[in-house]
């Protein structure tokens, strides 16, 4: 491998302007994350204290090994939904280390709305369990929820069944699950602890039952206390639904650490590794490299040089298909094959990517996709040269590689370019996005032109002649809609990615993600590589 050269002029006005823009975006992201994680009314915190309950993040801190990192995912779920009343979808999810073992944590946040489930809450749990299943990560469920928000029950019910199915699939794969019951697990949610291998319950607060005392009385006339019907002592001494009863949350979390410590350690998948080395080029310079508009281009090699070990990179086909950068590098000691866009995808770029992915798949090397793409090239010349066929070959290979895939939306990620670069719908193990990134079927300007022409033509077919003001109104409506729905904050709120990250945090996020994906075996594909 060779060290990438950098041609960034840190004294240029353009660099300084980009840096100021991206530093502001990073500050906004930090503020937004802090608000979603910690901004709770005092009366909500007082209520937790009265119930002798810890805030969700204190629970997680007590569970994890002291000083170990926590890779939180989907941190801004529901951030732009439900009028802001369900920050983080009232759920914290992430990957951390417990007793030396990497585990996935799913923890209800009962500080607001009693930790009620919203539609995005169920989708977030489903996505977290998919991450656990794909990467063979043990799961610790930290349960404390008032149940489904019945005003939105149709959407919740439509997705909630996937939660229990995935729990069954985790069990079938021999992936351990532990439930720690801090509060109510009612109706369908009662199946979460009972589908786990082991369950810890806190006395006088943790309860598991299909129907609570009021519903039981209404349905059968039978009267019960909460503890009689589904409390910790009943379930650990009579029903056998739970395994351990404890008096405090601190005791429950200490016991949870002991239980995880009993689980067998998993050997990570065999992969080419070396001692980690910090990038040679300063990662903080990413702020001055990324443009202040997704319509502006930049050199992806400058990004690669600031996230890989030693800024060392072995480039594949460096002089062919130059709108696609491909090559091998190490990130925190883990070997990866990198595909990065330098703009639109031409046939040559697609063919280079296709061959490169086959090489990585043959050798069991995880793939990292760095998005900066507006799609595949269009036009008569390119159609005659087979751009659709070449794009289809890239899609076919990308869809069927067996190695882990991780994507980072660094800038634009639009149209079929998003699909080809392993966007969300192509099932990469993780998808992250920078706050400057934008993703949609096309850009707002192109969409506004296209849809305005379509709607104006429709009006004229009906004999109407729209005025310039009417045409301007149509254009404004379409542009506003696209600018809202292709924004990074809207997309992450709707779980189109696994989290917005500060560009400066990319290297660490990728290192932890690569460590997680290697918990699952990598099956190398036999055979040669088709040179396209």
CSV table of C-alpha atoms in Angstrom, one decimal, residues 149-514:
chain,number,residue,atom,x,y,z
A,149,UNK,CA,-49.6,4.2,21.9
A,150,UNK,CA,-53.1,3.1,21.1
A,151,UNK,CA,-53.8,6.2,19.1
A,152,UNK,CA,-51.3,4.8,16.5
A,153,UNK,CA,-52.1,1.1,17.1
A,154,UNK,CA,-52.6,0.2,13.4
A,155,UNK,CA,-49.0,1.1,12.4
A,156,UNK,CA,-47.6,-0.4,15.6
A,157,UNK,CA,-49.5,-3.7,15.2
A,158,UNK,CA,-48.4,-3.9,11.6
A,159,UNK,CA,-44.7,-4.0,12.6
A,160,UNK,CA,-44.6,-5.4,16.1
A,161,UNK,CA,-44.9,-9.1,15.1
A,162,UNK,CA,-41.5,-8.8,13.4
A,163,UNK,CA,-39.9,-8.2,16.9
A,164,UNK,CA,-41.0,-11.6,18.2
A,165,UNK,CA,-40.2,-13.4,15.0
A,166,UNK,CA,-36.7,-12.0,15.1
A,167,UNK,CA,-36.3,-13.1,18.7
A,168,UNK,CA,-37.3,-16.6,17.7
A,169,UNK,CA,-34.7,-16.5,14.9
A,170,UNK,CA,-32.0,-15.3,17.2
A,171,UNK,CA,-32.8,-18.2,19.5
A,172,UNK,CA,-32.7,-20.7,16.6
A,173,UNK,CA,-29.2,-19.4,15.8
A,174,UNK,CA,-28.0,-19.9,19.3
A,175,UNK,CA,-27.6,-16.2,20.0
A,176,UNK,CA,-28.2,-15.5,23.7
A,177,UNK,CA,-30.8,-13.0,24.9
A,178,UNK,CA,-31.2,-11.6,28.4
A,179,UNK,CA,-34.2,-9.6,29.6
A,180,UNK,CA,-34.0,-7.2,32.5
A,181,UNK,CA,-37.5,-6.2,33.5
A,182,UNK,CA,-37.6,-2.8,35.2
A,183,UNK,CA,-41.2,-2.0,34.6
A,184,UNK,CA,-44.3,-3.2,32.8
A,185,UNK,CA,-44.3,-5.8,30.0
A,186,UNK,CA,-48.0,-6.0,29.0
A,187,UNK,CA,-49.9,-7.7,26.2
A,188,UNK,CA,-47.7,-8.5,23.3
A,189,UNK,CA,-44.7,-7.0,25.0
A,190,UNK,CA,-44.9,-9.8,27.6
A,191,UNK,CA,-43.5,-12.1,24.9
A,192,UNK,CA,-40.2,-10.2,24.8
A,193,UNK,CA,-38.9,-11.5,28.2
A,194,UNK,CA,-40.4,-14.9,27.7
A,195,UNK,CA,-38.6,-15.3,24.4
A,196,UNK,CA,-35.3,-14.6,26.0
A,197,UNK,CA,-33.0,-17.3,27.4
A,198,UNK,CA,-32.8,-15.7,30.9
A,199,UNK,CA,-34.9,-13.0,32.6
A,200,UNK,CA,-34.2,-10.8,35.6
A,201,UNK,CA,-37.1,-8.9,37.3
A,202,UNK,CA,-37.1,-6.1,39.8
A,203,UNK,CA,-39.5,-6.6,42.7
A,204,UNK,CA,-42.4,-4.2,43.1
A,205,UNK,CA,-41.7,-2.6,39.8
A,206,UNK,CA,-41.2,-5.2,37.1
A,207,UNK,CA,-44.3,-7.0,35.9
A,208,UNK,CA,-45.0,-9.4,33.0
A,209,UNK,CA,-48.6,-10.3,32.0
A,210,UNK,CA,-50.8,-10.6,29.0
A,211,UNK,CA,-53.4,-8.4,30.7
A,212,UNK,CA,-53.2,-6.2,33.7
A,213,UNK,CA,-55.5,-6.3,36.8
A,214,UNK,CA,-58.2,-3.9,35.3
A,215,UNK,CA,-58.5,-5.8,32.1
A,216,UNK,CA,-58.5,-9.2,33.8
A,217,UNK,CA,-61.4,-8.0,36.1
A,218,UNK,CA,-63.3,-6.6,33.1
A,219,UNK,CA,-62.9,-9.8,31.2
A,220,UNK,CA,-63.3,-12.5,33.9
A,221,UNK,CA,-64.4,-10.7,37.1
A,222,UNK,CA,-61.2,-11.9,38.8
A,223,UNK,CA,-59.5,-9.5,41.1
A,224,UNK,CA,-55.7,-9.5,41.5
A,225,UNK,CA,-52.9,-7.2,42.6
A,226,UNK,CA,-50.2,-6.4,40.1
A,227,UNK,CA,-47.7,-8.5,42.0
A,228,UNK,CA,-50.0,-11.5,42.2
A,229,UNK,CA,-50.7,-11.4,38.6
A,230,UNK,CA,-47.3,-10.8,37.1
A,231,UNK,CA,-44.7,-9.7,39.7
A,232,UNK,CA,-41.1,-10.8,40.2
A,233,UNK,CA,-41.7,-13.3,43.0
A,234,UNK,CA,-44.6,-15.0,41.4
A,235,UNK,CA,-42.8,-15.5,38.1
A,236,UNK,CA,-39.6,-16.7,39.7
A,237,UNK,CA,-41.2,-19.1,42.3
A,238,UNK,CA,-44.5,-20.2,40.7
A,239,UNK,CA,-44.8,-19.7,36.9
A,240,UNK,CA,-41.1,-20.1,36.1
A,241,UNK,CA,-41.4,-17.3,33.5
A,242,UNK,CA,-38.5,-15.4,35.0
A,243,UNK,CA,-35.2,-16.7,36.6
A,244,UNK,CA,-34.1,-14.1,39.1
A,245,UNK,CA,-35.9,-11.6,41.3
A,246,UNK,CA,-33.9,-8.7,42.8
A,247,UNK,CA,-34.8,-5.7,45.0
A,248,UNK,CA,-33.1,-2.8,43.1
A,249,UNK,CA,-32.1,-1.8,39.6
A,250,UNK,CA,-28.5,-1.6,40.6
A,251,UNK,CA,-28.7,-5.2,41.8
A,252,UNK,CA,-30.4,-6.2,38.5
A,253,UNK,CA,-27.7,-4.6,36.4
A,254,UNK,CA,-24.9,-6.2,38.4
A,255,UNK,CA,-26.6,-9.6,38.0
A,256,UNK,CA,-27.0,-8.9,34.3
A,257,UNK,CA,-23.3,-8.4,33.9
A,258,UNK,CA,-22.7,-11.7,35.7
A,259,UNK,CA,-25.1,-13.5,33.4
A,260,UNK,CA,-23.5,-12.1,30.3
A,261,UNK,CA,-20.1,-13.2,31.7
A,262,UNK,CA,-21.3,-16.8,31.7
A,263,UNK,CA,-22.1,-16.8,28.0
A,264,UNK,CA,-19.6,-18.4,25.8
A,265,UNK,CA,-17.1,-16.1,24.0
A,266,UNK,CA,-17.4,-16.1,20.3
A,267,UNK,CA,-14.4,-16.2,18.0
A,268,UNK,CA,-14.4,-13.3,15.5
A,269,UNK,CA,-14.4,-14.2,11.9
A,270,UNK,CA,-10.9,-14.7,10.4
A,271,UNK,CA,-9.8,-11.6,8.5
A,272,UNK,CA,-6.7,-9.8,7.5
A,273,UNK,CA,-5.7,-7.5,10.4
A,274,UNK,CA,-2.7,-5.5,11.5
A,275,UNK,CA,-1.8,-3.0,14.3
A,276,UNK,CA,-4.0,0.1,14.0
A,277,UNK,CA,-2.3,3.3,13.0
A,278,UNK,CA,-3.7,6.9,13.1
A,279,UNK,CA,-4.2,8.6,9.7
A,280,UNK,CA,-1.2,10.5,8.4
A,281,UNK,CA,-3.4,13.3,7.2
A,282,UNK,CA,-5.3,15.3,9.8
A,283,UNK,CA,-9.0,14.1,10.0
A,284,UNK,CA,-10.1,17.5,11.1
A,285,UNK,CA,-9.4,18.7,7.6
A,286,UNK,CA,-12.5,16.8,6.5
A,287,UNK,CA,-14.5,19.9,7.5
A,288,UNK,CA,-12.7,21.9,4.8
A,289,UNK,CA,-12.9,19.3,2.1
A,290,UNK,CA,-16.6,18.6,2.0
A,291,UNK,CA,-18.4,21.3,0.0
A,292,UNK,CA,-21.3,23.4,1.3
A,293,UNK,CA,-23.6,22.2,-1.4
A,294,UNK,CA,-24.3,18.7,-2.6
A,295,UNK,CA,-24.2,20.0,-6.2
A,296,UNK,CA,-20.5,20.8,-5.7
A,297,UNK,CA,-17.9,18.0,-6.2
A,298,UNK,CA,-14.8,17.0,-4.2
A,299,UNK,CA,-12.1,14.4,-4.3
A,300,UNK,CA,-13.0,11.2,-2.4
A,301,UNK,CA,-9.4,10.2,-2.1
A,302,UNK,CA,-9.0,13.2,0.3
A,303,UNK,CA,-11.7,11.7,2.5
A,304,UNK,CA,-10.2,8.2,2.4
A,305,UNK,CA,-6.8,9.6,3.4
A,306,UNK,CA,-8.3,10.9,6.6
A,307,UNK,CA,-10.1,7.8,7.8
A,308,UNK,CA,-7.8,4.9,7.0
A,309,UNK,CA,-4.8,3.7,8.9
A,310,UNK,CA,-1.7,5.6,8.1
A,311,UNK,CA,-3.5,7.2,5.1
A,312,UNK,CA,-2.3,4.1,3.3
A,313,UNK,CA,-4.4,2.9,0.3
A,314,UNK,CA,-3.8,0.3,-2.5
A,315,UNK,CA,-5.9,1.6,-5.4
A,316,UNK,CA,-7.4,-0.8,-7.9
A,317,UNK,CA,-7.6,0.4,-11.5
A,318,UNK,CA,-6.5,4.0,-10.6
A,319,UNK,CA,-6.6,5.2,-14.2
A,320,UNK,CA,-9.9,3.6,-15.3
A,321,UNK,CA,-13.5,4.6,-14.6
A,322,UNK,CA,-12.2,7.6,-12.5
A,323,UNK,CA,-15.6,8.6,-11.1
A,324,UNK,CA,-15.3,5.5,-8.9
A,325,UNK,CA,-12.4,5.1,-6.5
A,326,UNK,CA,-11.7,1.5,-5.5
A,327,UNK,CA,-9.0,0.0,-3.4
A,328,UNK,CA,-7.9,-1.7,-0.1
A,329,UNK,CA,-7.0,-0.1,3.2
A,330,UNK,CA,-7.2,-0.8,7.0
A,331,UNK,CA,-9.4,1.0,9.5
A,332,UNK,CA,-8.5,0.4,13.1
A,333,UNK,CA,-6.5,-2.6,12.0
A,334,UNK,CA,-9.4,-4.2,10.0
A,335,UNK,CA,-8.9,-4.7,6.3
A,336,UNK,CA,-11.6,-3.2,4.0
A,337,UNK,CA,-12.3,-2.8,0.4
A,338,UNK,CA,-13.4,0.7,-0.3
A,339,UNK,CA,-15.7,2.0,-3.1
A,340,UNK,CA,-16.1,5.8,-3.2
A,341,UNK,CA,-17.8,8.0,-5.7
A,342,UNK,CA,-16.3,11.0,-7.4
A,343,UNK,CA,-19.6,11.9,-9.0
A,344,UNK,CA,-21.9,10.3,-11.5
A,345,UNK,CA,-21.4,6.6,-12.4
A,346,UNK,CA,-20.3,5.9,-16.0
A,347,UNK,CA,-20.1,2.4,-17.5
A,348,UNK,CA,-16.4,2.2,-16.9
A,349,UNK,CA,-16.9,3.1,-13.2
A,350,UNK,CA,-19.7,0.5,-12.8
A,351,UNK,CA,-17.6,-2.2,-14.4
A,352,UNK,CA,-14.6,-1.4,-12.2
A,353,UNK,CA,-16.8,-1.6,-9.1
A,354,UNK,CA,-18.2,-4.9,-10.2
A,355,UNK,CA,-14.8,-6.6,-10.6
A,356,UNK,CA,-13.5,-5.0,-7.4
A,357,UNK,CA,-16.5,-6.3,-5.4
A,358,UNK,CA,-15.9,-9.8,-6.8
A,359,UNK,CA,-12.3,-9.7,-5.7
A,360,UNK,CA,-13.2,-8.7,-2.2
A,361,UNK,CA,-16.0,-11.3,-2.0
A,362,UNK,CA,-13.5,-14.0,-3.1
A,363,UNK,CA,-11.1,-13.0,-0.4
A,364,UNK,CA,-13.6,-12.4,2.4
A,365,UNK,CA,-12.9,-8.6,2.7
A,366,UNK,CA,-15.7,-6.4,4.1
A,367,UNK,CA,-16.9,-3.6,1.7
A,368,UNK,CA,-17.1,0.0,2.6
A,369,UNK,CA,-19.2,2.3,0.3
A,370,UNK,CA,-18.6,6.1,0.5
A,371,UNK,CA,-21.5,7.8,-1.2
A,372,UNK,CA,-21.1,10.9,-3.3
A,373,UNK,CA,-23.2,10.1,-6.3
A,374,UNK,CA,-26.1,11.6,-8.2
A,375,UNK,CA,-26.9,8.4,-10.1
A,376,UNK,CA,-25.9,6.7,-13.3
A,377,UNK,CA,-25.0,8.8,-16.4
A,378,UNK,CA,-27.9,9.4,-18.8
A,379,UNK,CA,-28.2,10.3,-22.5
A,380,UNK,CA,-28.3,8.8,-25.9
A,381,UNK,CA,-24.5,8.1,-26.1
A,382,UNK,CA,-24.5,6.3,-22.8
A,383,UNK,CA,-27.6,4.3,-23.4
A,384,UNK,CA,-26.1,3.0,-26.6
A,385,UNK,CA,-22.9,2.1,-24.8
A,386,UNK,CA,-25.0,0.0,-22.3
A,387,UNK,CA,-25.1,2.1,-19.1
A,388,UNK,CA,-28.2,0.3,-18.0
A,389,UNK,CA,-26.7,-3.1,-18.6
A,390,UNK,CA,-23.4,-2.1,-16.8
A,391,UNK,CA,-25.4,-0.7,-13.9
A,392,UNK,CA,-27.4,-3.9,-13.7
A,393,UNK,CA,-24.2,-6.0,-13.4
A,394,UNK,CA,-23.0,-3.8,-10.6
A,395,UNK,CA,-26.3,-4.2,-8.8
A,396,UNK,CA,-26.3,-7.9,-9.3
A,397,UNK,CA,-22.9,-8.5,-7.8
A,398,UNK,CA,-23.4,-6.0,-5.0
A,399,UNK,CA,-26.7,-7.7,-4.0
A,400,UNK,CA,-25.1,-11.1,-3.9
A,401,UNK,CA,-21.8,-10.6,-2.2
A,402,UNK,CA,-21.5,-12.6,1.1
A,403,UNK,CA,-19.1,-10.3,2.8
A,404,UNK,CA,-20.3,-7.6,5.2
A,405,UNK,CA,-21.2,-4.2,3.6
A,406,UNK,CA,-21.1,-0.8,5.4
A,407,UNK,CA,-22.2,2.4,3.8
A,408,UNK,CA,-21.6,6.1,4.7
A,409,UNK,CA,-23.5,8.8,2.9
A,410,UNK,CA,-20.8,11.5,2.7
A,411,UNK,CA,-22.6,13.9,0.3
A,412,UNK,CA,-25.2,13.3,-2.4
A,413,UNK,CA,-26.7,9.8,-2.7
A,414,UNK,CA,-29.4,10.0,-5.3
A,415,UNK,CA,-31.3,7.8,-7.7
A,416,UNK,CA,-30.1,4.4,-8.6
A,417,UNK,CA,-26.6,5.5,-7.5
A,418,UNK,CA,-27.8,5.0,-3.9
A,419,UNK,CA,-28.9,1.5,-4.7
A,420,UNK,CA,-25.7,0.5,-6.5
A,421,UNK,CA,-23.7,1.8,-3.5
A,422,UNK,CA,-25.5,-0.4,-1.0
A,423,UNK,CA,-28.1,2.1,0.2
A,424,UNK,CA,-30.5,1.1,3.0
A,425,UNK,CA,-32.7,-1.0,0.8
A,426,UNK,CA,-29.8,-3.2,-0.3
A,427,UNK,CA,-29.2,-4.4,3.3
A,428,UNK,CA,-25.7,-3.3,4.3
A,429,UNK,CA,-24.9,-4.3,7.9
A,430,UNK,CA,-24.8,-0.6,8.8
A,431,UNK,CA,-25.6,2.7,7.1
A,432,UNK,CA,-24.4,6.0,8.4
A,433,UNK,CA,-24.8,9.5,7.1
A,434,UNK,CA,-23.1,12.9,7.5
A,435,UNK,CA,-25.3,15.8,8.4
A,436,UNK,CA,-24.5,17.5,5.0
A,437,UNK,CA,-25.7,14.5,3.0
A,438,UNK,CA,-28.9,14.4,1.0
A,439,UNK,CA,-30.7,11.4,-0.5
A,440,UNK,CA,-33.7,11.1,-2.8
A,441,UNK,CA,-34.8,9.8,-6.2
A,442,UNK,CA,-33.4,13.1,-7.7
A,443,UNK,CA,-32.5,16.6,-6.6
A,444,UNK,CA,-35.2,19.1,-5.7
A,445,UNK,CA,-34.5,21.3,-8.8
A,446,UNK,CA,-34.8,18.4,-11.2
A,447,UNK,CA,-37.9,17.1,-9.4
A,448,UNK,CA,-39.5,20.6,-9.5
A,449,UNK,CA,-38.8,21.0,-13.2
A,450,UNK,CA,-40.1,17.5,-14.0
A,451,UNK,CA,-43.2,17.5,-11.9
A,452,UNK,CA,-44.1,21.1,-12.8
A,453,UNK,CA,-43.9,20.3,-16.5
A,454,UNK,CA,-46.1,17.2,-15.9
A,455,UNK,CA,-48.8,19.1,-13.9
A,456,UNK,CA,-48.8,22.1,-16.3
A,457,UNK,CA,-49.2,19.7,-19.3
A,458,UNK,CA,-52.1,18.0,-17.5
A,459,UNK,CA,-53.8,21.3,-16.9
A,460,UNK,CA,-53.4,22.3,-20.5
A,461,UNK,CA,-54.9,19.0,-21.7
A,462,UNK,CA,-58.0,19.9,-19.7
A,463,UNK,CA,-58.2,23.2,-21.5
A,464,UNK,CA,-56.7,25.2,-18.6
A,465,UNK,CA,-53.9,27.7,-19.1
A,466,UNK,CA,-52.1,28.2,-15.8
A,467,UNK,CA,-50.8,31.6,-15.0
A,468,UNK,CA,-47.1,32.3,-14.2
A,469,UNK,CA,-48.1,32.6,-10.6
A,470,UNK,CA,-49.8,29.2,-10.6
A,471,UNK,CA,-46.8,27.6,-12.2
A,472,UNK,CA,-44.5,29.3,-9.6
A,473,UNK,CA,-46.8,27.9,-6.9
A,474,UNK,CA,-46.6,24.4,-8.2
A,475,UNK,CA,-42.8,24.6,-8.5
A,476,UNK,CA,-42.6,25.9,-4.9
A,477,UNK,CA,-44.7,23.1,-3.5
A,478,UNK,CA,-42.7,20.4,-5.2
A,479,UNK,CA,-39.4,22.0,-4.2
A,480,UNK,CA,-40.5,22.4,-0.6
A,481,UNK,CA,-41.6,18.7,-0.4
A,482,UNK,CA,-38.3,17.4,-1.8
A,483,UNK,CA,-36.1,19.7,0.3
A,484,UNK,CA,-37.9,18.4,3.4
A,485,UNK,CA,-37.9,14.7,2.6
A,486,UNK,CA,-34.3,14.5,1.2
A,487,UNK,CA,-32.8,16.2,4.2
A,488,UNK,CA,-30.5,14.2,6.4
A,489,UNK,CA,-32.4,14.9,9.6
A,490,UNK,CA,-35.7,13.8,8.1
A,491,UNK,CA,-34.2,10.6,6.7
A,492,UNK,CA,-32.5,9.6,10.0
A,493,UNK,CA,-35.7,10.4,11.9
A,494,UNK,CA,-37.5,7.9,9.6
A,495,UNK,CA,-34.7,5.2,10.1
A,496,UNK,CA,-33.4,5.5,6.6
A,497,UNK,CA,-29.9,5.1,8.1
A,498,UNK,CA,-28.5,3.9,11.4
A,499,UNK,CA,-27.5,7.3,12.5
A,500,UNK,CA,-26.1,10.7,11.6
A,501,UNK,CA,-22.4,11.0,12.5
A,502,UNK,CA,-20.0,13.9,12.7
A,503,UNK,CA,-17.4,13.4,9.8
A,504,UNK,CA,-14.7,13.5,12.5
A,505,UNK,CA,-16.2,10.5,14.2
A,506,UNK,CA,-16.3,8.4,11.0
A,507,UNK,CA,-13.1,6.4,11.6
A,508,UNK,CA,-14.1,5.4,15.2
A,509,UNK,CA,-17.7,4.6,14.1
A,510,UNK,CA,-16.4,2.4,11.3
A,511,UNK,CA,-13.8,0.7,13.6
A,512,UNK,CA,-16.5,-0.3,16.0
A,513,UNK,CA,-18.9,-1.4,13.2
A,514,UNK,CA,-16.2,-3.6,11.7
